[in-house]
Short mmCIF file of C-alpha atoms in Angstrom, two decimals:
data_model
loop_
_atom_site.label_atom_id
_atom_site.label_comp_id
_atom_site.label_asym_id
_atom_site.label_seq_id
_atom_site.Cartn_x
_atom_site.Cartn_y
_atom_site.Cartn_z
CA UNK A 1129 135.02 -17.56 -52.67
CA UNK A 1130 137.31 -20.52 -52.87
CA UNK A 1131 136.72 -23.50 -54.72
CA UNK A 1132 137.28 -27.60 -53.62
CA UNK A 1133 140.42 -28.51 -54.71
CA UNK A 1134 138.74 -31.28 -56.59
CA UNK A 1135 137.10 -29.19 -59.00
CA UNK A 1136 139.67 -28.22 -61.37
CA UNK A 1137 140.47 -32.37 -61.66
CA UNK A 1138 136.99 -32.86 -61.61
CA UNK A 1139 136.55 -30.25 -64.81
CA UNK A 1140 139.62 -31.86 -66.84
CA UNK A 1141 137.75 -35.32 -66.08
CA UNK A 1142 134.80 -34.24 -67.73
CA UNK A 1143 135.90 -32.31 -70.61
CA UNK A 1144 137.73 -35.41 -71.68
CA UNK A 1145 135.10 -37.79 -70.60
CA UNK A 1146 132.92 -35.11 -73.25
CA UNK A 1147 134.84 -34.49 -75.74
CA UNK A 1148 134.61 -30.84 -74.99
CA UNK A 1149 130.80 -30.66 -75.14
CA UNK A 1150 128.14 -29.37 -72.70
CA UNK A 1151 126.05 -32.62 -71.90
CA UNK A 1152 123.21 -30.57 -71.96
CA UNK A 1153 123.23 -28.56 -75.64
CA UNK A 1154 125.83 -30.73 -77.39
CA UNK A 1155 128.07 -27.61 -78.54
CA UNK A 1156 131.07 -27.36 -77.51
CA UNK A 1157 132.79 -25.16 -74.40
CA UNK A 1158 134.81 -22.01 -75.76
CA UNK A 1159 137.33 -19.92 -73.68
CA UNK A 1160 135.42 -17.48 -71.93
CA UNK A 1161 132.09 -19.86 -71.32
CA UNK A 1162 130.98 -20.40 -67.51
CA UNK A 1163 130.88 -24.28 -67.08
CA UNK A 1164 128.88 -25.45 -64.36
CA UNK A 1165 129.49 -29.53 -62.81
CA UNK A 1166 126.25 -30.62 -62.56
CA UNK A 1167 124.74 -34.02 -60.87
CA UNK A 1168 122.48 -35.90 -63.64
CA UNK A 1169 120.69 -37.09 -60.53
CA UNK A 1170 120.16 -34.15 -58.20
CA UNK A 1171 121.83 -34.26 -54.39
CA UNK A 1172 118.16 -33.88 -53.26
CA UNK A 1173 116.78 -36.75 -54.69
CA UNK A 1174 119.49 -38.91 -53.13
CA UNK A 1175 122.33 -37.97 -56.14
CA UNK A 1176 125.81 -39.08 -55.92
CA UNK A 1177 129.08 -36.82 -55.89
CA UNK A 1178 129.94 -39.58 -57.82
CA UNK A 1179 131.64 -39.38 -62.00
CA UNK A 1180 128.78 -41.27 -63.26
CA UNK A 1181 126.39 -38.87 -61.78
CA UNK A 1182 127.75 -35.44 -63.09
CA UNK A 1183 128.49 -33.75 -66.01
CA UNK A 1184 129.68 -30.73 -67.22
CA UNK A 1185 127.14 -27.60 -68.47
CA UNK A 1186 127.61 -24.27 -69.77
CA UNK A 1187 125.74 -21.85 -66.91
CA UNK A 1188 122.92 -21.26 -69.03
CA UNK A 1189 122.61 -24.96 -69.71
CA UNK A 1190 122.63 -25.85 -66.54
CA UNK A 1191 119.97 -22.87 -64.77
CA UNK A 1192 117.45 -24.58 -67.53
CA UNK A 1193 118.04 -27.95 -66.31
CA UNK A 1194 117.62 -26.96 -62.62
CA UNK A 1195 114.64 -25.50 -63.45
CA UNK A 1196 113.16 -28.33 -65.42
CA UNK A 1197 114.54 -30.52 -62.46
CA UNK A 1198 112.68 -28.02 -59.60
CA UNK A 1199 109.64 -27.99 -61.41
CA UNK A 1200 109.48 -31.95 -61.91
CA UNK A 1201 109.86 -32.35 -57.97
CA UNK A 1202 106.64 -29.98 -57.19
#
């Protein structure tokens, strides 16, 4: 699968913008993690593809927060 040619920009953004941290758990990325760019406010609740509206997760970090996000929504 191919990937917007935005996103590796997009990634260097937000590692700087983060010091190298997940936004979610604080610790910082490693070589090797799975980083996920993910939209503070959600898409379906009217988010922005916007810099101030995303931030960079390890996977994990980021399947907890979708979940917590989904199950605020029901």
């Amino acid at each position: 699968m191919g990937q917007h040619p935005e996103t590796n920009k997009r990634v260097a953004t937000l590692l700087k913008k983060q010091k190298g941290k997940c936004a979610e758990c604080g610790l910082h990325f490693r070589e090797g993690d799975v980083l996920e760019i993910d939209h503070k406010v959600p898409r379906s609740q009217k988010g922005k593809d916007e810099y101030q509206n995303l931030q960079l997760l390890h996977r994990h970090c980021h399947d907890v927060k979708t979940a917590r996000d989904s199950a605020m929504c029901v």
